[in-house]
mmCIF file of C-alpha atoms and ligand atoms in Angstrom:
data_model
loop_
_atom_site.group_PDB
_atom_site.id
_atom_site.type_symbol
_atom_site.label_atom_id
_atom_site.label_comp_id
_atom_site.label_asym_id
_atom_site.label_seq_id
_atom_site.Cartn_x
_atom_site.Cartn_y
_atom_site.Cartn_z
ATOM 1 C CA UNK W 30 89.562 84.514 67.105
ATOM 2 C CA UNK W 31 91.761 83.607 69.893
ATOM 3 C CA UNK W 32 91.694 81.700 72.979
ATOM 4 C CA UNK W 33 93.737 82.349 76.697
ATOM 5 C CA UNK W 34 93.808 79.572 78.664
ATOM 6 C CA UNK W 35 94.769 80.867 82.437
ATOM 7 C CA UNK W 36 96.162 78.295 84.466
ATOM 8 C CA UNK W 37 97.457 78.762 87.911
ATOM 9 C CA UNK W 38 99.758 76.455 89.232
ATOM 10 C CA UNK W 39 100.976 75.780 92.766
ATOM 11 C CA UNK W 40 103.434 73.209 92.873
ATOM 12 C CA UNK W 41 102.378 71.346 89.816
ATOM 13 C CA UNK W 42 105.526 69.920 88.877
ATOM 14 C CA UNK W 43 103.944 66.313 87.297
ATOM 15 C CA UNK W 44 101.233 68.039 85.661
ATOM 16 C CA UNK W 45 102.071 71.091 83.658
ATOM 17 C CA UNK W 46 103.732 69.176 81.191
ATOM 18 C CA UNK W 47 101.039 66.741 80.970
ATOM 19 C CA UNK W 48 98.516 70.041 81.162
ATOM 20 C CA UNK W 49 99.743 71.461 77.883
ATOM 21 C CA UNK W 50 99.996 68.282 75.809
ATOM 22 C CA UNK W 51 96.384 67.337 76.735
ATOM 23 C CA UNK W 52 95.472 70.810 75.448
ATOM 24 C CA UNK W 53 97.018 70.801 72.702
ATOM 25 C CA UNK W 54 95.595 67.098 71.666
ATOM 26 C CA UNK W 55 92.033 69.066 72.886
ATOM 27 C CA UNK W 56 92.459 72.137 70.201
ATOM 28 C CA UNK W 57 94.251 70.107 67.270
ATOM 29 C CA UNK W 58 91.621 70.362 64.961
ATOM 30 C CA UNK W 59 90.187 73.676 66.130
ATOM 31 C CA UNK W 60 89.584 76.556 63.728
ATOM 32 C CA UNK W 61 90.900 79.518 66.378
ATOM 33 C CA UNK W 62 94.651 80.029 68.042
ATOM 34 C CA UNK W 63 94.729 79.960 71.628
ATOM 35 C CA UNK W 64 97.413 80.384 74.025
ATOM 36 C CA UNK W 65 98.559 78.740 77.314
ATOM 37 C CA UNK W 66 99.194 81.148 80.534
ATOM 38 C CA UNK W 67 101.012 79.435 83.572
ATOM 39 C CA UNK W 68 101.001 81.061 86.633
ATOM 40 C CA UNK W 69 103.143 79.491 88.760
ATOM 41 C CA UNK W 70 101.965 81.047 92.422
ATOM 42 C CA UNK W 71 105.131 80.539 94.684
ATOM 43 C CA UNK W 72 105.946 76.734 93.827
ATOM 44 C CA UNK W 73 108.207 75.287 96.257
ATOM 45 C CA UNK W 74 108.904 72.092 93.980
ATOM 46 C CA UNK W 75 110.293 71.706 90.683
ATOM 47 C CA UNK W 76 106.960 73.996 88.580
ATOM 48 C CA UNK W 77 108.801 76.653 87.488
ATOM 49 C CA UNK W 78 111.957 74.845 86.216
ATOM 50 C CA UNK W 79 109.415 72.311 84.630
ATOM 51 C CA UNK W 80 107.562 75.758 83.086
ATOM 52 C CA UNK W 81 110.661 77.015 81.630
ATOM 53 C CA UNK W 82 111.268 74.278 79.520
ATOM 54 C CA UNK W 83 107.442 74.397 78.683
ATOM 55 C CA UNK W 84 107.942 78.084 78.018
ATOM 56 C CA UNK W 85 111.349 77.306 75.522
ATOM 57 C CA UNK W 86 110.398 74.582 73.376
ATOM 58 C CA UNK W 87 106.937 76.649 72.901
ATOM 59 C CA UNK W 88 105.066 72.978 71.717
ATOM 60 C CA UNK W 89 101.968 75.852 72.166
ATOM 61 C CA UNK W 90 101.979 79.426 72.335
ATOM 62 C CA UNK W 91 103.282 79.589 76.348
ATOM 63 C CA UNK W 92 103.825 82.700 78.607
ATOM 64 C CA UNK W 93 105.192 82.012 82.259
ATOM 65 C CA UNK W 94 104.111 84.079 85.242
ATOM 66 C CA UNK W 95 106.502 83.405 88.673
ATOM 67 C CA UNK W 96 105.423 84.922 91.647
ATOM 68 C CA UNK W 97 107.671 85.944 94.391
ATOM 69 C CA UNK W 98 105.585 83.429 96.845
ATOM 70 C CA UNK W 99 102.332 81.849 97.149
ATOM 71 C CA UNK W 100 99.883 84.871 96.693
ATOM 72 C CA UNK W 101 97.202 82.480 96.175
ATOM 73 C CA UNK W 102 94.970 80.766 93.699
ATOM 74 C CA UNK W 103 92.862 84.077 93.759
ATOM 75 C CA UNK W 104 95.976 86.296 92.878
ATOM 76 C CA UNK W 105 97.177 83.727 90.272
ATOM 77 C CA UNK W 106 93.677 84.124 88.463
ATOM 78 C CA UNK W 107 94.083 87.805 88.525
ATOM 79 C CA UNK W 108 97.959 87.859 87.090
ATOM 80 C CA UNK W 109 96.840 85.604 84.199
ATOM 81 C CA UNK W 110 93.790 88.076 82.860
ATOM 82 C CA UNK W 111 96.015 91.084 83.409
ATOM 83 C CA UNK W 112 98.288 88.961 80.558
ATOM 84 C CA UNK W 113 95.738 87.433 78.592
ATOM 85 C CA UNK W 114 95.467 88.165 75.012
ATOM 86 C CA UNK W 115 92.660 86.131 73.713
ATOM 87 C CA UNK W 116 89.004 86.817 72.840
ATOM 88 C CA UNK W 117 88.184 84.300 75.113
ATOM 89 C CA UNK W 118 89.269 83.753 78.247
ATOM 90 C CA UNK W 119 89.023 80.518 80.110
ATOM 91 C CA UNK W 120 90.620 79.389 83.908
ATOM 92 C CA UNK W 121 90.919 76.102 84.348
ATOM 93 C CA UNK W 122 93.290 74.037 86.713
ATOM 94 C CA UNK W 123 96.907 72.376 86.670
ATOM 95 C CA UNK W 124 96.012 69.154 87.936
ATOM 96 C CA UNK W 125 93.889 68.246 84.686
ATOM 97 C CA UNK W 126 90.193 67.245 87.121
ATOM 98 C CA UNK W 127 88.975 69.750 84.615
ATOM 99 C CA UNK W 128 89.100 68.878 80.861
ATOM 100 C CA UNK W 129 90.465 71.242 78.056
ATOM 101 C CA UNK W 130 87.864 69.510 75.634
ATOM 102 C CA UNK W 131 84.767 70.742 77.864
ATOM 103 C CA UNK W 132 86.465 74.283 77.452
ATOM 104 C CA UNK W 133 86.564 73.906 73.429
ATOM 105 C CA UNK W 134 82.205 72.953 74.420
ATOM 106 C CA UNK W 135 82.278 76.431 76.196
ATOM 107 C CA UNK W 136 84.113 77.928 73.268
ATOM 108 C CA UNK W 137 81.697 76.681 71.170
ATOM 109 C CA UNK W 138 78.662 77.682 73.340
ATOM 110 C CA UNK W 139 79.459 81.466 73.432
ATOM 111 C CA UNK W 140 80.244 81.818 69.582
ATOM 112 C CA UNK W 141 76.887 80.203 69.062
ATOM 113 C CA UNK W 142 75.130 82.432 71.557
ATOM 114 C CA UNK W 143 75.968 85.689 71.324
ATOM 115 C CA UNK W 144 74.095 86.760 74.006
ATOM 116 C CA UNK W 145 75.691 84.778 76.660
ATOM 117 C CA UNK W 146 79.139 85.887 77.941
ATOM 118 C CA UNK W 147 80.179 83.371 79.977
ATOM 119 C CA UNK W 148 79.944 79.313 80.598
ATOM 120 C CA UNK W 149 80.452 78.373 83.555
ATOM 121 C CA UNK W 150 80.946 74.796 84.900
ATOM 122 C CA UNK W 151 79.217 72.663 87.811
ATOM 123 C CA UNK W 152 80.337 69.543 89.448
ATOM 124 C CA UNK W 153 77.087 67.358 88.963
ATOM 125 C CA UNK W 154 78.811 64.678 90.948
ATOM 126 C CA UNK W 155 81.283 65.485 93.802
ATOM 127 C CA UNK W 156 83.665 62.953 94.886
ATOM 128 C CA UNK W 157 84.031 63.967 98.144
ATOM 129 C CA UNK W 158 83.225 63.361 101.501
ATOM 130 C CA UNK W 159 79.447 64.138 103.070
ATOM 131 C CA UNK W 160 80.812 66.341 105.359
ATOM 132 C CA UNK W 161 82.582 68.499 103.556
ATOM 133 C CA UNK W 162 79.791 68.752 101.005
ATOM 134 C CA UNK W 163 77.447 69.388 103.884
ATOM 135 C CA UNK W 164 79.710 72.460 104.919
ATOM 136 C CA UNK W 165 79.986 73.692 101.123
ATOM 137 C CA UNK W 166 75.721 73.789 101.190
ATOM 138 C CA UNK W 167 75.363 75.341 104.094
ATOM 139 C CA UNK W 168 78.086 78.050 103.360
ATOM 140 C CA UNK W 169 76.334 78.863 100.171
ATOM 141 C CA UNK W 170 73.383 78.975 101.669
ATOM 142 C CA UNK W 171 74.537 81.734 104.575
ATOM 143 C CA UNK W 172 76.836 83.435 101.699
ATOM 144 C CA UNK W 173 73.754 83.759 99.591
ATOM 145 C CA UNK W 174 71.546 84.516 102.731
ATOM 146 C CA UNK W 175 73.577 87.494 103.545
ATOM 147 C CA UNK W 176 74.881 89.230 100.277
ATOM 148 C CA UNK W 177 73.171 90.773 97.719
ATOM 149 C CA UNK W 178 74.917 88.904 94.918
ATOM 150 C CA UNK W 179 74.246 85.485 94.184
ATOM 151 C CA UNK W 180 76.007 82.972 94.202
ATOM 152 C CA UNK W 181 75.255 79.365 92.424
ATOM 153 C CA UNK W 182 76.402 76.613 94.589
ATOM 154 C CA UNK W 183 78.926 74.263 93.162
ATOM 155 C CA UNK W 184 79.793 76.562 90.235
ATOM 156 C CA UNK W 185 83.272 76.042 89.778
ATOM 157 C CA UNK W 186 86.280 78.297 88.891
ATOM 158 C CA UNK W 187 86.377 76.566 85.404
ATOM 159 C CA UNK W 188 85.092 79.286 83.592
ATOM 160 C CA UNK W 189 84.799 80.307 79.481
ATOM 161 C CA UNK W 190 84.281 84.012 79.282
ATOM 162 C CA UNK W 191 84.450 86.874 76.689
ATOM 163 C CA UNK W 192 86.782 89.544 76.601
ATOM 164 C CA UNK W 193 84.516 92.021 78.121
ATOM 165 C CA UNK W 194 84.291 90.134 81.506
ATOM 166 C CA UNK W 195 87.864 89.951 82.116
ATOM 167 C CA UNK W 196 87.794 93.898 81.766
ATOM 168 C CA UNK W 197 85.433 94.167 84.010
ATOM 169 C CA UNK W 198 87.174 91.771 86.510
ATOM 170 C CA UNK W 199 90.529 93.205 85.761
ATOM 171 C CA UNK W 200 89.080 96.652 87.485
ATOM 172 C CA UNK W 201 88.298 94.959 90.493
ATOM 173 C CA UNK W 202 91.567 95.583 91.851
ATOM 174 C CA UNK W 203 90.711 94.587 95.544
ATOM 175 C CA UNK W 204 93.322 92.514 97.890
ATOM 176 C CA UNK W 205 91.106 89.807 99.137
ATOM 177 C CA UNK W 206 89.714 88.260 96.659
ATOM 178 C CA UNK W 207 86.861 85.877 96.264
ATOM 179 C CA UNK W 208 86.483 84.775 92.937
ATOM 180 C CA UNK W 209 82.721 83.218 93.465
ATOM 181 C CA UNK W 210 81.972 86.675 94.727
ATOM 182 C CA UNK W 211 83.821 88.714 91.528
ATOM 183 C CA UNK W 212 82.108 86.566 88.901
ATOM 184 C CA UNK W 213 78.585 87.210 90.828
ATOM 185 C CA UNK W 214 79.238 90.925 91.400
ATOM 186 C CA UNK W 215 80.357 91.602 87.984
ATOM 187 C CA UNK W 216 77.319 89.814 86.122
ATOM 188 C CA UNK W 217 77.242 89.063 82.595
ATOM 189 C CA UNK W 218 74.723 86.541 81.456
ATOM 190 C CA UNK W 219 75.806 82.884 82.345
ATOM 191 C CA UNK W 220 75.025 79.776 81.059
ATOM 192 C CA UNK W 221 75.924 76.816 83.526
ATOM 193 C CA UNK W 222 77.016 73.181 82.115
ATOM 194 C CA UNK W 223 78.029 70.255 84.304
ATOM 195 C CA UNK W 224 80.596 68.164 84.704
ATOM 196 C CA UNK W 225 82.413 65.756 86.375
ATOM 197 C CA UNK W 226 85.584 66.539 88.176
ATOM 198 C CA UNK W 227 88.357 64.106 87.183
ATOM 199 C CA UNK W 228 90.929 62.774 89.517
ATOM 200 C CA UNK W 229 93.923 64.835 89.981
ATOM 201 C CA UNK W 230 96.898 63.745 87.590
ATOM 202 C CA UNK W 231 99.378 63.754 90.022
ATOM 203 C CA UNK W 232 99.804 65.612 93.429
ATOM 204 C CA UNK W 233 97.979 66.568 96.085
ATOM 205 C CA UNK W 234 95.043 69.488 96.425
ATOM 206 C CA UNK W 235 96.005 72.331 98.362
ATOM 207 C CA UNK W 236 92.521 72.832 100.013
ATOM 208 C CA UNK W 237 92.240 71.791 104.002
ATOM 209 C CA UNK W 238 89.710 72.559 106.413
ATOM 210 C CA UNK W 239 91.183 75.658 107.787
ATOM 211 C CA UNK W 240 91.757 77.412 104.251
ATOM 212 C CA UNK W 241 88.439 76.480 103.192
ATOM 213 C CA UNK W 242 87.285 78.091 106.245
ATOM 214 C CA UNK W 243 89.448 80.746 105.551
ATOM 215 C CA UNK W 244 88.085 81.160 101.929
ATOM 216 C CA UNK W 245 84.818 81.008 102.891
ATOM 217 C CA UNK W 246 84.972 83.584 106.169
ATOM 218 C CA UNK W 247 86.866 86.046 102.840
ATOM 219 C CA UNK W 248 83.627 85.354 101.152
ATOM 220 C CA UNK W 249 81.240 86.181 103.529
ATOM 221 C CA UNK W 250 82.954 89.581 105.171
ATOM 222 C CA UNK W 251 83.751 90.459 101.723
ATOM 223 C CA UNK W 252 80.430 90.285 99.767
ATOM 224 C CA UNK W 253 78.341 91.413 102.819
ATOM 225 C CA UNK W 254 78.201 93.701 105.863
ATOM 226 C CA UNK W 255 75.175 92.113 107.012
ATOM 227 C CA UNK W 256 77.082 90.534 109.785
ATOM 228 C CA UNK W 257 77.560 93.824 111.529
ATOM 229 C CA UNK W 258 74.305 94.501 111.290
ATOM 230 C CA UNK W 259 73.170 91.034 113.301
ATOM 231 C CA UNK W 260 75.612 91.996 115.987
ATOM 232 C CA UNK W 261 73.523 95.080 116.083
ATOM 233 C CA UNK W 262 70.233 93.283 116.624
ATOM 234 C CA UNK W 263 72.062 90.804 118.849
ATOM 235 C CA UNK W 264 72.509 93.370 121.030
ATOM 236 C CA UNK W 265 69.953 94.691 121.120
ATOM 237 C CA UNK W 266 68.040 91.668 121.715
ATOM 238 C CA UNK W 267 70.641 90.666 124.843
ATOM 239 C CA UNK W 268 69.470 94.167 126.300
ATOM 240 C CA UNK W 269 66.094 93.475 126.122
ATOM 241 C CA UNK W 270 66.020 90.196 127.753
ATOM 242 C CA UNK W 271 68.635 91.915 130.467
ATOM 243 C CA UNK W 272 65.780 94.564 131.192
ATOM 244 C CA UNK W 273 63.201 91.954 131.304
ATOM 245 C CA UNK W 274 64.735 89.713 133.545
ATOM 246 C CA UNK W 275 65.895 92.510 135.522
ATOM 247 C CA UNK W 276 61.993 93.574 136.129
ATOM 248 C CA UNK W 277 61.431 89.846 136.818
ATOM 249 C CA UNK W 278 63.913 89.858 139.521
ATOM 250 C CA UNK W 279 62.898 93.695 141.097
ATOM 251 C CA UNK W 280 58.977 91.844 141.130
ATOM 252 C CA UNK W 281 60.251 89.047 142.872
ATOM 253 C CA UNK W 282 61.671 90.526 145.468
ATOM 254 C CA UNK W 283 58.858 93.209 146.105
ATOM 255 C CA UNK W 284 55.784 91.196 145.732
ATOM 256 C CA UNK W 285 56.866 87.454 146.347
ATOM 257 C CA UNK W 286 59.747 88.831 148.892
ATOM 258 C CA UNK W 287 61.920 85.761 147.338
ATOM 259 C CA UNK W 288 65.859 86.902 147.493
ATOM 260 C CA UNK W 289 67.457 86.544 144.251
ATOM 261 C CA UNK W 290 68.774 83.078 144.153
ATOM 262 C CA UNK W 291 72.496 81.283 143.323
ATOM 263 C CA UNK W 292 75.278 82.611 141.438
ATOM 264 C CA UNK W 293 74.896 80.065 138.425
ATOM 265 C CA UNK W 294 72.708 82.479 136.679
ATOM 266 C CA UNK W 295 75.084 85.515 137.348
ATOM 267 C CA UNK W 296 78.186 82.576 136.073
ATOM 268 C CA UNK W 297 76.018 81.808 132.870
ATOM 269 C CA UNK W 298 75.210 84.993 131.915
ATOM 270 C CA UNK W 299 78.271 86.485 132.458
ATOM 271 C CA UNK W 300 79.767 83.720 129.821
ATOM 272 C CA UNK W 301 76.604 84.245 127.932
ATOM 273 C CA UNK W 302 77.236 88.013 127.739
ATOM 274 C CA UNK W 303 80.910 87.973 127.203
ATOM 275 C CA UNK W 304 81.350 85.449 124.590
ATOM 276 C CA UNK W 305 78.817 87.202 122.644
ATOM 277 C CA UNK W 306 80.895 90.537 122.676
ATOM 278 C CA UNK W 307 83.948 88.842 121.912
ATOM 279 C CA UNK W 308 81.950 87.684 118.486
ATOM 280 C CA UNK W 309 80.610 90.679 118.039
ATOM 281 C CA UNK W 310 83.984 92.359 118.422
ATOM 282 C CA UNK W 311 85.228 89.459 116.216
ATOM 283 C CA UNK W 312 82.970 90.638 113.384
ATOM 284 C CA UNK W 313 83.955 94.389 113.578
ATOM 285 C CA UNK W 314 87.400 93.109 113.178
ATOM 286 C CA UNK W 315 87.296 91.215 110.375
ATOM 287 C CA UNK W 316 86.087 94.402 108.481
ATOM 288 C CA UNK W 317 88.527 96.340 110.345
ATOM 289 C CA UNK W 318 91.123 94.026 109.642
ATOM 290 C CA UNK W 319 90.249 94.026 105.541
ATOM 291 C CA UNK W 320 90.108 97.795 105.649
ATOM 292 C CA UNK W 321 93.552 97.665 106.571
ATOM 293 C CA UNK W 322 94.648 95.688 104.298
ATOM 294 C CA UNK W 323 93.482 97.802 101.788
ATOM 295 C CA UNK W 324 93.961 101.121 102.520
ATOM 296 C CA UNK W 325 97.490 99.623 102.604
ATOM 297 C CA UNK W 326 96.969 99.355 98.676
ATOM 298 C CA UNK W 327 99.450 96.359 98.663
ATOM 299 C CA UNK W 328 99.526 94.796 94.647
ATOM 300 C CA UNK W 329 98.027 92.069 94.451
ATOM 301 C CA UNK W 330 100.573 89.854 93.882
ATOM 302 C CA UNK W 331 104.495 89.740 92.843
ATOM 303 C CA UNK W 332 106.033 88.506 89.723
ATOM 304 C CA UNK W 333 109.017 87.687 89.985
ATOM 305 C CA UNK W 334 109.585 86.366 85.912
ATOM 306 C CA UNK W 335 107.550 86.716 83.080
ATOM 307 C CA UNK W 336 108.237 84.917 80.411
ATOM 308 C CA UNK W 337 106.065 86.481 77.170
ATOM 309 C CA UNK W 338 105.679 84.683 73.866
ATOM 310 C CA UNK W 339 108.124 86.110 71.294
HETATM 311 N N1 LIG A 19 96.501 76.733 93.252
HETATM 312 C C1 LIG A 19 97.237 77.911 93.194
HETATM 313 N N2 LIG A 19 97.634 78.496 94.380
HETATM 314 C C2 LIG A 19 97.316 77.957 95.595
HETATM 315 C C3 LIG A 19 96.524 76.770 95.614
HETATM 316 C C4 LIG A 19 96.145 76.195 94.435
HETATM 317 O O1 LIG A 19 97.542 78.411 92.123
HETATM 318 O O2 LIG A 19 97.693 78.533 96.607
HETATM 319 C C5 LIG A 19 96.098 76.082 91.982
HETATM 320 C C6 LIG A 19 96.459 74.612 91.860
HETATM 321 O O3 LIG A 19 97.778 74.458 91.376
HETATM 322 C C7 LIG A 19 95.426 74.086 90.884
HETATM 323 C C8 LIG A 19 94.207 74.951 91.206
HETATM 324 O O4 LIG A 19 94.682 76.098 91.897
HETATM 325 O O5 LIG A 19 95.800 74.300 89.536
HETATM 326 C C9 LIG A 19 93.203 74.211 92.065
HETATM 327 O O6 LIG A 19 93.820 73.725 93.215
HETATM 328 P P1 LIG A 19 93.534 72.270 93.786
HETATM 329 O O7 LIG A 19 93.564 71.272 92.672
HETATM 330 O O8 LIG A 19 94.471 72.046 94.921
HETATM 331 O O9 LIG A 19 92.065 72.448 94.317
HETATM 332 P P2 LIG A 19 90.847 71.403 94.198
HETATM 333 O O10 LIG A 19 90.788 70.960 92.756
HETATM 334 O O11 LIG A 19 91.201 70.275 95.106
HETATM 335 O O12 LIG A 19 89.648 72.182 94.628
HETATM 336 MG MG1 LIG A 20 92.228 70.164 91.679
#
């Protein structure tokens, strides 16, 4: 039995090193091989140099990946499962907030329960602001709202999974990819564990407020064309209220003889009106847009280097 640990890395320079020694100290004792996968996703500091040494002195079985740039953490995923060798497959960060010993738990899990395929972990506690945590509940609320997968809230990326599901995943070969929304769509039978995210080793994260809205905006258009239906019913609903007031006004003027009256209406709905085709047109173009990008058939991602396990 074998184990792939897939590890993307974006500018991870203080913790790759410190990545593969705590794994190592994690699967001492263990009765299986496993292997470490770095996928170093367009680093801009010193990862990749830091890798290469990783990748020579081989403390652990070690294959390198080097993109070309920063594809993304998404792309990175995908690049380590295409090289992945294990029975087991787990992702799991860089920056050590999530533990190697809770994967050797998830190992543990699955070859105890064959009929699960996949452990999956959940921050029970999240250090992070309200705010943000407000706007990660409400997003999986809309997400789930909307699609017809669904997806658990807080489930994290740190994954365990069997061989099977990384097939499956491998033929979703799409450009934009939501990860949440792969693991949902593909299925499998999942058992969920919690945990508690540690702080980061060293470094900052590379998550701000406009690529989480990003991420989540890929999640939504991606997993759902719901949207384009609302701006259906939206306007249909505008033009019903139009024709309504519009009989309002005719009655008005016939029966109560009172002349339409000052141009704030006229201003307001005008804005009204307008702003909600812009959305609407907003909304067709994000599925345009994606379309686009995939009828381009672009890979998914670059690599520069590989460096493969002799
Ligand atoms: N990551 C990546 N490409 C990116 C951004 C992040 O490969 O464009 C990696 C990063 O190196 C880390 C993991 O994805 O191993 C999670 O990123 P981060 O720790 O910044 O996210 P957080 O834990 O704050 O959600
Ligand atoms: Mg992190």
């Amino acid at each position: 039995m074998k184990l792939s640990l897939v590890v993307p890395c974006y500018n991870e320079a203080g913790n790759v090193a410190l990545f593969q020694k705590a794994a190592i100290e994690a699967f001492a004792d263990c009765n299986y091989s496993y292997e470490i996968i770095f996928v170093d996703d367009g680093s801009t500091d010193a990862t990749l140099h830091e890798l290469r040494k990783l990748h020579k002195a081989q403390a652990c079985p070690t294959k390198v990946i080097s993109f070309s740039r920063n594809f993304g953490k998404e792309a990175g995923i995908y690049a380590g499962l295409q090289h992945a060798s294990g029975d087991y497959i787990c992702l799991i960060d860089a920056d050590l907030q999530q533990r190697p010993e809770v994967t050797r738990e998830m190992v543990k899990f699955l070859e105890e329960n064959e009929d699960y395929d996949m452990v999956t972990a959940y921050q029970d506690r999240r250090n992070e602001g309200k705010i943000l945590s407000f706007f990660k509940k409400s997003f999986y609320k809309i997400i789930n709202g909307l699609s017809d997968v669904n997806m658990k809230s807080d489930a994290s990326d740190f994954r365990t999974f069997r061989r099977s599901v990384a097939e499956s995943i491998l033929k979703l070969a799409e450009y934009h990819r939501f990860s949440k929304g792969i693991f949902a769509w593909v299925g499998y039978k999942t058992h969920y564990i919690p945990y508690t995210a540690c702080q980061r080793a060293t470094g900052n994260t590379k998550w701000n407020f406009r690529k989480l809205t990003n991420y989540a905006i890929d999640g939504i258009i991606g997993y759902s064309t719901k949207p384009l239906r609302i701006s259906t019913f939206l306007g249909m609903l505008t033009s019903l209220a139009a024709l309504i007031y519009l009989i309002i006004v005719v009655l008005e003027k016939l029966i109560a003889g009172i002349d339409i009256p000052g141009y704030a209406t006229v201003t307001v709905l005008i804005l009204f009106l307008g702003s909600m085709q812009l959305f609407c047109i907003g909304i067709i173009g994000e599925y345009v847009g994606r379309n686009f990008e995939q009828s381009k058939n672009r890979p998914v991602f670059i690599s520069k280097e590989i460096l493969d396990i002799e």
